Coordinates of C-alpha atoms in Angstrom, one line a residue:
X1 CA -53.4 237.3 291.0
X2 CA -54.4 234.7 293.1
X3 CA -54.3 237.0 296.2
X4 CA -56.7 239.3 294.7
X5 CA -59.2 236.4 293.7
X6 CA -59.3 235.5 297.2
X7 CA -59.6 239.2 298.3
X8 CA -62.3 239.4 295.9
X9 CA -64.1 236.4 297.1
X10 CA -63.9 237.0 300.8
X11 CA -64.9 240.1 300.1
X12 CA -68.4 239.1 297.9
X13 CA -69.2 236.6 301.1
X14 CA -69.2 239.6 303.6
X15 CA -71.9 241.3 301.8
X16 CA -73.9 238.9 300.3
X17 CA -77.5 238.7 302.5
X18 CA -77.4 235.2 305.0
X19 CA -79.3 232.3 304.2
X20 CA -82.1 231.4 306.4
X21 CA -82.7 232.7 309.9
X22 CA -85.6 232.9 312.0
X23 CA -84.8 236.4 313.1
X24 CA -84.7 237.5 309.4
X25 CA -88.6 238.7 308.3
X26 CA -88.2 237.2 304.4
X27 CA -91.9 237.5 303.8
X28 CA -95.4 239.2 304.8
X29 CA -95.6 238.2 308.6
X30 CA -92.4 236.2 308.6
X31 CA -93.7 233.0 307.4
X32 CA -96.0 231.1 304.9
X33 CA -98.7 231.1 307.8
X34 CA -98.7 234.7 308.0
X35 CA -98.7 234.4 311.9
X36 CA -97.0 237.3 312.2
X37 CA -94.5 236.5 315.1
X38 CA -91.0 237.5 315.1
X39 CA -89.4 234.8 317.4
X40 CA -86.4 236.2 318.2
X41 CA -87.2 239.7 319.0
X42 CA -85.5 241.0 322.3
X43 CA -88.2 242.1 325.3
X44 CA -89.7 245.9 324.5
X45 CA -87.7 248.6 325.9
X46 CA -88.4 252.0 325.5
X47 CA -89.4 253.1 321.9
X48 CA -87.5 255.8 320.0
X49 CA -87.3 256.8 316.0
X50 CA -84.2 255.5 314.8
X51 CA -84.5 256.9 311.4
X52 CA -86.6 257.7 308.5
X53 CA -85.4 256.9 304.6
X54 CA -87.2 258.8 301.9
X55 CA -87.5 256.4 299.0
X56 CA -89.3 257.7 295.6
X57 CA -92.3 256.8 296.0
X58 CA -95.0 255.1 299.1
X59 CA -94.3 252.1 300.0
X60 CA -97.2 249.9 300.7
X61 CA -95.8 246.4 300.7
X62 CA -94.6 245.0 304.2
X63 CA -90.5 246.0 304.6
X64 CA -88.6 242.2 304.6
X65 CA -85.3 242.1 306.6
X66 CA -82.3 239.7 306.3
X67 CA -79.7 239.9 307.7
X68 CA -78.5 243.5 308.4
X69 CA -80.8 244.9 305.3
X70 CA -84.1 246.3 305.0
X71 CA -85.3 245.7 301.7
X72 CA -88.5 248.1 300.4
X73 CA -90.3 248.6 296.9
X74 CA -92.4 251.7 296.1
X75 CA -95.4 252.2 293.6
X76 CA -92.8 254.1 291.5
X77 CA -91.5 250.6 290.4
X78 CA -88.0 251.1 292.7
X79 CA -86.9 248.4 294.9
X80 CA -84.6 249.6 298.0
X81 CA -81.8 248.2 300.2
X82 CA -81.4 249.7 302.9
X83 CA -78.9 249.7 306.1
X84 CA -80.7 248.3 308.9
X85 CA -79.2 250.2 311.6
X86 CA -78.8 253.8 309.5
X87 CA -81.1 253.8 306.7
X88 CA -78.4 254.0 304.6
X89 CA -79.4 253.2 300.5
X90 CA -77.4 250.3 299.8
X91 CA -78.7 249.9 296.6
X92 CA -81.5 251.1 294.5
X93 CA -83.2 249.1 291.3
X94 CA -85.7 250.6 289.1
X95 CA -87.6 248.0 287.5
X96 CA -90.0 250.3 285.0
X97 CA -92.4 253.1 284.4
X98 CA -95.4 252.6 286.7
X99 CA -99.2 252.4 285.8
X100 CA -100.2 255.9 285.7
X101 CA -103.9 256.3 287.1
X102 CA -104.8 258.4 284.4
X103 CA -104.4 255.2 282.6
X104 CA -106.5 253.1 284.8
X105 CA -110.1 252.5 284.8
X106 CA -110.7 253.2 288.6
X107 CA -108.4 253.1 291.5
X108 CA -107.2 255.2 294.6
X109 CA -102.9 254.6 294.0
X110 CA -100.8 256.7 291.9
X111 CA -98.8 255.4 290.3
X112 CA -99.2 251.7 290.1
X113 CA -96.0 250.1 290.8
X114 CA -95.1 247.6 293.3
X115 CA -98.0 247.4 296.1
X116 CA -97.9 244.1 297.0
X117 CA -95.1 242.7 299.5
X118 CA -92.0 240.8 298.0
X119 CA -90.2 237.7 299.3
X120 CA -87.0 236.5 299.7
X121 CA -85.6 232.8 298.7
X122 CA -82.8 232.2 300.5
X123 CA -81.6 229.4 298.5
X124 CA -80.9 231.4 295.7
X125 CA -80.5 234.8 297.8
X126 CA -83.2 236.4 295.0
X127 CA -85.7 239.3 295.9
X128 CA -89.3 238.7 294.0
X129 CA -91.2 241.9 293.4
X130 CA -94.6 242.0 291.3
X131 CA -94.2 245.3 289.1
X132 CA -96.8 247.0 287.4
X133 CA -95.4 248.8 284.1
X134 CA -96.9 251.0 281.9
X135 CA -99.7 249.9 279.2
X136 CA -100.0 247.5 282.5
X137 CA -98.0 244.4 281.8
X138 CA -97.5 242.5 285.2
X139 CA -94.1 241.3 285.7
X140 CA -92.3 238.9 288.0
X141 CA -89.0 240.6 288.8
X142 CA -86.1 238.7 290.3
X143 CA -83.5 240.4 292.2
X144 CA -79.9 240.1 293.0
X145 CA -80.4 240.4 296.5
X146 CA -76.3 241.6 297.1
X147 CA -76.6 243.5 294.5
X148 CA -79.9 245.0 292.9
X149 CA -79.0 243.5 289.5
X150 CA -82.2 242.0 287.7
X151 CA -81.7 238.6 286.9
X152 CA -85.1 238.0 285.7
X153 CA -88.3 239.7 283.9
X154 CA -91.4 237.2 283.4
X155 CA -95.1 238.0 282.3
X156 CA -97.5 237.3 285.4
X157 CA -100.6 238.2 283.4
X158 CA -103.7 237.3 285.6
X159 CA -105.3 234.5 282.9
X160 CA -109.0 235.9 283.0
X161 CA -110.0 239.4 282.4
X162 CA -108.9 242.6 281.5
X163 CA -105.5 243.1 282.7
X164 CA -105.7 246.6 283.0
X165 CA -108.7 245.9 285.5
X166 CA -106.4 243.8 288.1
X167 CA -104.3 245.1 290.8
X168 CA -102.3 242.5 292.8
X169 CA -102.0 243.9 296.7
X170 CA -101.9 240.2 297.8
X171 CA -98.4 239.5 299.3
X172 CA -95.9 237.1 297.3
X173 CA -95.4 233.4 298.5
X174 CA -92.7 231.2 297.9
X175 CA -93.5 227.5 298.4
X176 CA -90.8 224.3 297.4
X177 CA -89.0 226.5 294.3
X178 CA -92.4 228.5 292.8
X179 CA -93.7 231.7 293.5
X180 CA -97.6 232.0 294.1
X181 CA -98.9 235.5 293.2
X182 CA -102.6 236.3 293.6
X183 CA -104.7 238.9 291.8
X184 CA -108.2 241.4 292.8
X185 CA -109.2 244.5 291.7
X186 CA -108.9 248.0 291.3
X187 CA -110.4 250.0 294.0
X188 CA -114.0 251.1 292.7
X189 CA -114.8 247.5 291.4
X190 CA -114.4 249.0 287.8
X191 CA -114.3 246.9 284.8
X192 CA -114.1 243.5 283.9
X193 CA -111.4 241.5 286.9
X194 CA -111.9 238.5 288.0
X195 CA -109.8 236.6 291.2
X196 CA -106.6 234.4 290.4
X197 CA -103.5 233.0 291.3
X198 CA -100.4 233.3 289.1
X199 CA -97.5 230.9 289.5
X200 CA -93.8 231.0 287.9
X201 CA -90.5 228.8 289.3
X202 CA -88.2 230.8 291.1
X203 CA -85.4 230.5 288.1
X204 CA -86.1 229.6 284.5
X205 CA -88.1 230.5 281.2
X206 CA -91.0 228.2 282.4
X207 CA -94.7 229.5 281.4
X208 CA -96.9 230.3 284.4
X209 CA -99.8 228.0 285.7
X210 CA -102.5 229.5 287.0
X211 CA -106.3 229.2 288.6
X212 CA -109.1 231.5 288.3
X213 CA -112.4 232.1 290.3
X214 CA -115.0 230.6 288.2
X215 CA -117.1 233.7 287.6
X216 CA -118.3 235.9 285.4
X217 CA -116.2 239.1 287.3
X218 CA -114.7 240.2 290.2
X219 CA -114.2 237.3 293.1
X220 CA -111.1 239.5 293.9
X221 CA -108.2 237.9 295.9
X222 CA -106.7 240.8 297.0
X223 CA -106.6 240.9 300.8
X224 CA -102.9 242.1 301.8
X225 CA -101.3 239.1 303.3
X226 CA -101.9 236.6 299.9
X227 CA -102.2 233.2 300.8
X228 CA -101.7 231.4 304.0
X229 CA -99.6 227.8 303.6
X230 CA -101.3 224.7 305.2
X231 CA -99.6 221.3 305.1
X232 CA -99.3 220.9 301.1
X233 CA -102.3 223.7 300.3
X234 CA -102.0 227.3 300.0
X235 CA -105.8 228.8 300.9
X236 CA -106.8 232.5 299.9
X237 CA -110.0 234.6 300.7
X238 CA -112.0 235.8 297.6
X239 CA -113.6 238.4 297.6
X240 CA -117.5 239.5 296.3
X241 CA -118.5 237.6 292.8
X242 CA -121.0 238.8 290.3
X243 CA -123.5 236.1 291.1
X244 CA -126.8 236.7 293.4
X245 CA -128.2 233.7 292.3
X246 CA -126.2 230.8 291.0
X247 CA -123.1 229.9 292.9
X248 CA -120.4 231.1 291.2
X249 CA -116.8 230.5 293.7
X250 CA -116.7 233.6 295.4
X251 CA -117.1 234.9 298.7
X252 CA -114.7 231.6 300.2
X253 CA -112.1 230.2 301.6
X254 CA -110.2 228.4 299.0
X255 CA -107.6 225.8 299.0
X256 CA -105.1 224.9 295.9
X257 CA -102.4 222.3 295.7
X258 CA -99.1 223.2 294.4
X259 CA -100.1 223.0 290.8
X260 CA -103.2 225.3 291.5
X261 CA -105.8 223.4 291.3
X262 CA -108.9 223.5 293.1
X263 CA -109.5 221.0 296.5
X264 CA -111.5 222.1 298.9
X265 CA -113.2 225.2 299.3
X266 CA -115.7 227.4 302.8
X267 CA -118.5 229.6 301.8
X268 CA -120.5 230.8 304.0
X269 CA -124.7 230.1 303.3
X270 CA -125.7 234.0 302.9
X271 CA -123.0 234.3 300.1
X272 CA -125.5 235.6 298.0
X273 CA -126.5 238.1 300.3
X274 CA -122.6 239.0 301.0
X275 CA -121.9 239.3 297.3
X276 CA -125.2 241.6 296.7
X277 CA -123.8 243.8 299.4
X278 CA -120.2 243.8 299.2
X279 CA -119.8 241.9 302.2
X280 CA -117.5 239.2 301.5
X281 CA -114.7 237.2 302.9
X282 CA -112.1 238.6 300.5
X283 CA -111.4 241.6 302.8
X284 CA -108.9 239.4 305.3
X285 CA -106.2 236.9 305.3
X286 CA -107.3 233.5 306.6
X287 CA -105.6 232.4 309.6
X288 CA -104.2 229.1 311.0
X289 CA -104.9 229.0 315.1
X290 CA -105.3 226.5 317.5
X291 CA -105.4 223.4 314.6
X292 CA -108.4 225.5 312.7
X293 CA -108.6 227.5 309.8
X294 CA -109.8 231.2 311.2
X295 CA -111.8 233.4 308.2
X296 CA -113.2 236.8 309.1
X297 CA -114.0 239.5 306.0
X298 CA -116.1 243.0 306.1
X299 CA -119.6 241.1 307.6
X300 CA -117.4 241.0 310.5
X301 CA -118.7 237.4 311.2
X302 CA -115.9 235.1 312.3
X303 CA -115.8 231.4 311.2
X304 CA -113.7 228.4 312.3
X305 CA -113.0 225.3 309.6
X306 CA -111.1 221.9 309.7
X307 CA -108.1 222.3 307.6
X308 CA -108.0 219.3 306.0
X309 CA -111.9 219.4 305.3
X310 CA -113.1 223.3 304.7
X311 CA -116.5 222.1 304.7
X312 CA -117.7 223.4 301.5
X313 CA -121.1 225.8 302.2
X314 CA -122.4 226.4 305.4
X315 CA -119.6 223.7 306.3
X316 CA -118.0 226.1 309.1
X317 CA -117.7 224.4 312.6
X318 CA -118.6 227.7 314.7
X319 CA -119.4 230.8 313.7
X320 CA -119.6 234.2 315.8
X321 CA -120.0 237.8 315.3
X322 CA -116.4 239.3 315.8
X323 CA -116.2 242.7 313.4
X324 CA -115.3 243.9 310.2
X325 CA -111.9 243.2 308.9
X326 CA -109.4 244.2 306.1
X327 CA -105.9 242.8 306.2
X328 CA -104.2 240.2 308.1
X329 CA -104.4 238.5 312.0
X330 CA -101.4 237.5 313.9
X331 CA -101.1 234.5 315.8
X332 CA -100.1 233.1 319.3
X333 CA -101.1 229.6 319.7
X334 CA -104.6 229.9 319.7
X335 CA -105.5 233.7 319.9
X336 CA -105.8 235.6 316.9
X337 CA -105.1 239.1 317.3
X338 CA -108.0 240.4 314.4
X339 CA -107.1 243.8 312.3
X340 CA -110.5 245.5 312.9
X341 CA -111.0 248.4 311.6
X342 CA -112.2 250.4 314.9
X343 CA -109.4 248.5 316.7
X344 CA -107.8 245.1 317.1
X345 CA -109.2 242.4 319.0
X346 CA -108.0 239.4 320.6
X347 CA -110.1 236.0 319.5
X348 CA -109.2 232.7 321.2
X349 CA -110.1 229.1 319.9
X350 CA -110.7 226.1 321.8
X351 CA -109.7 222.7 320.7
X352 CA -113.2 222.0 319.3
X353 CA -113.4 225.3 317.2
X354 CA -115.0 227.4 319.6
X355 CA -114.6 231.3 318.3
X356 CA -114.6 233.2 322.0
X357 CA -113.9 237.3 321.8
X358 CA -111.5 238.8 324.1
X359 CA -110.3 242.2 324.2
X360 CA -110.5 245.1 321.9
X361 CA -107.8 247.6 321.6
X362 CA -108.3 251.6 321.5
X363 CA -106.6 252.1 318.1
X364 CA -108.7 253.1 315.4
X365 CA -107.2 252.5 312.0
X366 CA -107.7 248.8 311.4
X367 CA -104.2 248.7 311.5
X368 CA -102.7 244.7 310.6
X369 CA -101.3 243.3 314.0
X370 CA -97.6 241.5 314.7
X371 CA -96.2 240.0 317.7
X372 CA -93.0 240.5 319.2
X373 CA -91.0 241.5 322.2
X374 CA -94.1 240.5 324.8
X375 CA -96.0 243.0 322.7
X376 CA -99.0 243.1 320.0
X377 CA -97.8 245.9 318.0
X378 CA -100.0 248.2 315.3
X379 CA -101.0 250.8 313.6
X380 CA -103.1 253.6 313.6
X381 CA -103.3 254.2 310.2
X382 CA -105.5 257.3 310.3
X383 CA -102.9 259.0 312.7
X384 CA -99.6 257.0 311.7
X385 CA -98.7 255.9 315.3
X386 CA -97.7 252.5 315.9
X387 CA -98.5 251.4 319.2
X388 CA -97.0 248.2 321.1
X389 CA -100.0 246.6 323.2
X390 CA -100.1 244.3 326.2
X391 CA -101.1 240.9 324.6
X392 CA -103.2 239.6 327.5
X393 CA -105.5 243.2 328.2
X394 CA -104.8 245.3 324.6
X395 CA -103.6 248.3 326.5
X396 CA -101.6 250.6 325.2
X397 CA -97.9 250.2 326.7
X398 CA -95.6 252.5 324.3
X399 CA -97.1 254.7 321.4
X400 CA -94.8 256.7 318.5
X401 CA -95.7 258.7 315.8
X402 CA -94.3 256.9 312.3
X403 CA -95.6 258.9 309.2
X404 CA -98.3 258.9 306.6
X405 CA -99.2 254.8 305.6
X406 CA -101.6 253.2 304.2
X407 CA -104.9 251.9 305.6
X408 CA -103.2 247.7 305.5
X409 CA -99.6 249.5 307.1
X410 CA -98.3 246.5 309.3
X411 CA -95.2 246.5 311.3
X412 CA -91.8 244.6 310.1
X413 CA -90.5 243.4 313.6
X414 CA -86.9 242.1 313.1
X415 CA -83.0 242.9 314.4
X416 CA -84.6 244.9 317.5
X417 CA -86.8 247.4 315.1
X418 CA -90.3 248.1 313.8
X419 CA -89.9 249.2 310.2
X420 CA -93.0 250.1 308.4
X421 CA -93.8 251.2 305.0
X422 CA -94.9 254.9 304.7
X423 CA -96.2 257.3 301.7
X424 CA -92.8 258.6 301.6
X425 CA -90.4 255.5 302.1
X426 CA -90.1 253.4 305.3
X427 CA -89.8 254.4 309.1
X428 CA -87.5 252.6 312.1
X429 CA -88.3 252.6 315.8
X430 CA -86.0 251.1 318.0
X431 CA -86.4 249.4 321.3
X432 CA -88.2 246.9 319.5

């Protein structure tokens, strides 16, 4: 008997998922500042598919890696582990019917399931996925990471609103013990949303806090990579608000403590004109480079801010047309690579704030960049190639052909692969 036990045990420690490793990718662009970077990733070699799983349903949240897994979610509510190496299904979890569209106001994803990209917690080894279940309840799933089993189901409602109205695209953050989950829209703008940000503990029957944009509708936070940590803040982009006239918290840069309340806040001076015309900073992640807080959205005018002092309207320290942006930068020290959408561009910042424009790559897409292996790597997501570019010209060193993805597809760079989330499951390439 106690042979077995020990069997037993030695046997649970070999599978279980490592704790924390800076090769592991455990959330959207590999850390709470969303730079993007996977550290350890060997120099680029040549690139070759490695394999292709077909999961049941798209997967538009960013693959996360630890260890030797790949774990995925799909809109059809199903959460995947996956053999790094082989593509192997490990383990499979459904976690509830999806939203049908049929049943939705507006959008352009059927079914609504899990969009937005999950994260691990190595502390407890639990998987966090934001479902969307029929008659669209929101829920907070936590995951046996070793195993699939569901440990936990908890309301995330968004606390303003009609629920059925919200979508939540925004990546997952986990920050000391709580899980930060931010809300937007349907595609089409339909019905009454309104920007927020949902928080639960990682274990434990606690009720959520939450914050809301204080406006009438809409202020979406919904760009792909969520928030962005800073020191003891976590800032999001919202997006277009329903005010021309009176200024009603859209259209910024916004900065919440743990317990999510408002401190500081960027808008730029023509947000009335960006919310009248849909072109708001909600469209891309903010971005920490070079000791300043980068914001870019679909105006496709760049603006850099003091961390610890957004600056509140017009409060930007330098401003410069860049282009129009939807998803998430990367980062190297102080150049941003930008996802634009008629190519990426490299943007570096000078220790007073200066915005300078470098480069623009010939991928058209708008594609969200990563870094890795001495290459910027991204995708077309018109044509499904992923391309790894030279980070000091943006030329095109290696291209591959991945699969079907969505327009905010970013690379996974971990354990010598790319892995990206297609319409059909998830993609390798090796050589990474």
């Amino acid at each position: 008997m106690v042979t077995l036990l020990i069997v037993v045990l030695v046997s649970a420690m070999c599978t279980d998922p490592p704790g924390p490793d800076p090769a592991d990718w455990t959330t959207y662009h590999h850390d709470n500042t969303r730079s993007g970077v996977a550290p350890e990733l060997a120099p680029l070699g040549t690139l070759s598919k490695a394999w292709d799983a077909t999961l049941d349903g798209a997967v538009y949240g960013q693959p996360l890696v630890v260890g030797d897994r790949v774990f995925a979610a799909t809109e059809n509510n199903t959460v995947y582990a996956l053999d790094a190496a082989t593509g192997r299904t490990i383990w499979s979890t459904h976690v509830g019917s999806p939203m049908p569209l049929s049943q939705l106001p507006c959008g352009n994803i059927n079914p609504l399931g899990i969009t937005s990209t999950m994260v691990y917690d190595p502390a407890t080894r639990l998987l966090f996925a934001l479902s969307e279940t029929t008659a669209a309840r929101h829920m907070l799933v936590s995951l046996d990471a070793t195993t699939g089993t569901v440990r936990q189901r908890r309301a995330a409602e968004p606390p303003e609103g009609n629920r059925v109205a919200h979508q939540q695209r925004g990546a997952l953050s986990l920050v000391d013990g709580r899980i930060y989950i931010p809300y937007g829209g349907l595609d089409g703008d339909c019905d009454r949303y309104i920007g927020s940000v949902v928080s639960l503990p990682v274990v434990g029957p606690a009720k959520p806090i939450s914050y809301h944009v204080p406006t009438t509708r809409q202020g979406g936070i919904w760009a792909p990579g969520g928030g962005i940590l800073v020191g003891d803040r976590l800032m999001y982009a919202t997006g277009n608000g329903a005010s021309t006239t009176t200024y009603d918290g859209s259209d910024s840069i916004i900065a919440l403590n743990p317990e999510l309340k408002l401190v500081d806040r960027f808008t730029p001076t023509i947000w009335a004109e960006d919310n009248s015309s849909d072109a708001d900073l909600g469209s891309m992640t903010p971005a920490l480079a070079g000791g300043y807080v980068y914001a870019n959205g679909k105006r496709g005018v760049g603006y850099t801010l003091k961390p610890n002092h957004l600056g509140g309207i017009g409060g930007q320290i330098d401003q410069a047309y860049v282009c129009p942006t939807f998803g998430a930068a990367a980062v190297s020290g102080n150049t941003i690579y930008v996802p634009c959408v008629d190519g990426p561009r490299a943007v570096t910042i000078n220790t007073k704030g200066k915005i300078t424009v470098g480069w623009q790559a010939v991928v058209s897409g708008g594609g969200s960049p990563t870094i890795g292996g001495g290459a910027v790597w991204v995708i077309d997501t018109s044509l499904g190639i992923l391309s790894a570019l030279d980070p000091a010209t943006g030329v095109v060193r290696q291209r591959i052909p991945v699969g079907k993805v969505h327009r905010f597809a970013s690379p996974t760079l971990a354990r010598g692969h790319a892995y990206v989330g297609t319409m059909t499951g998830v993609a390798a390439v090796a050589g990474a």
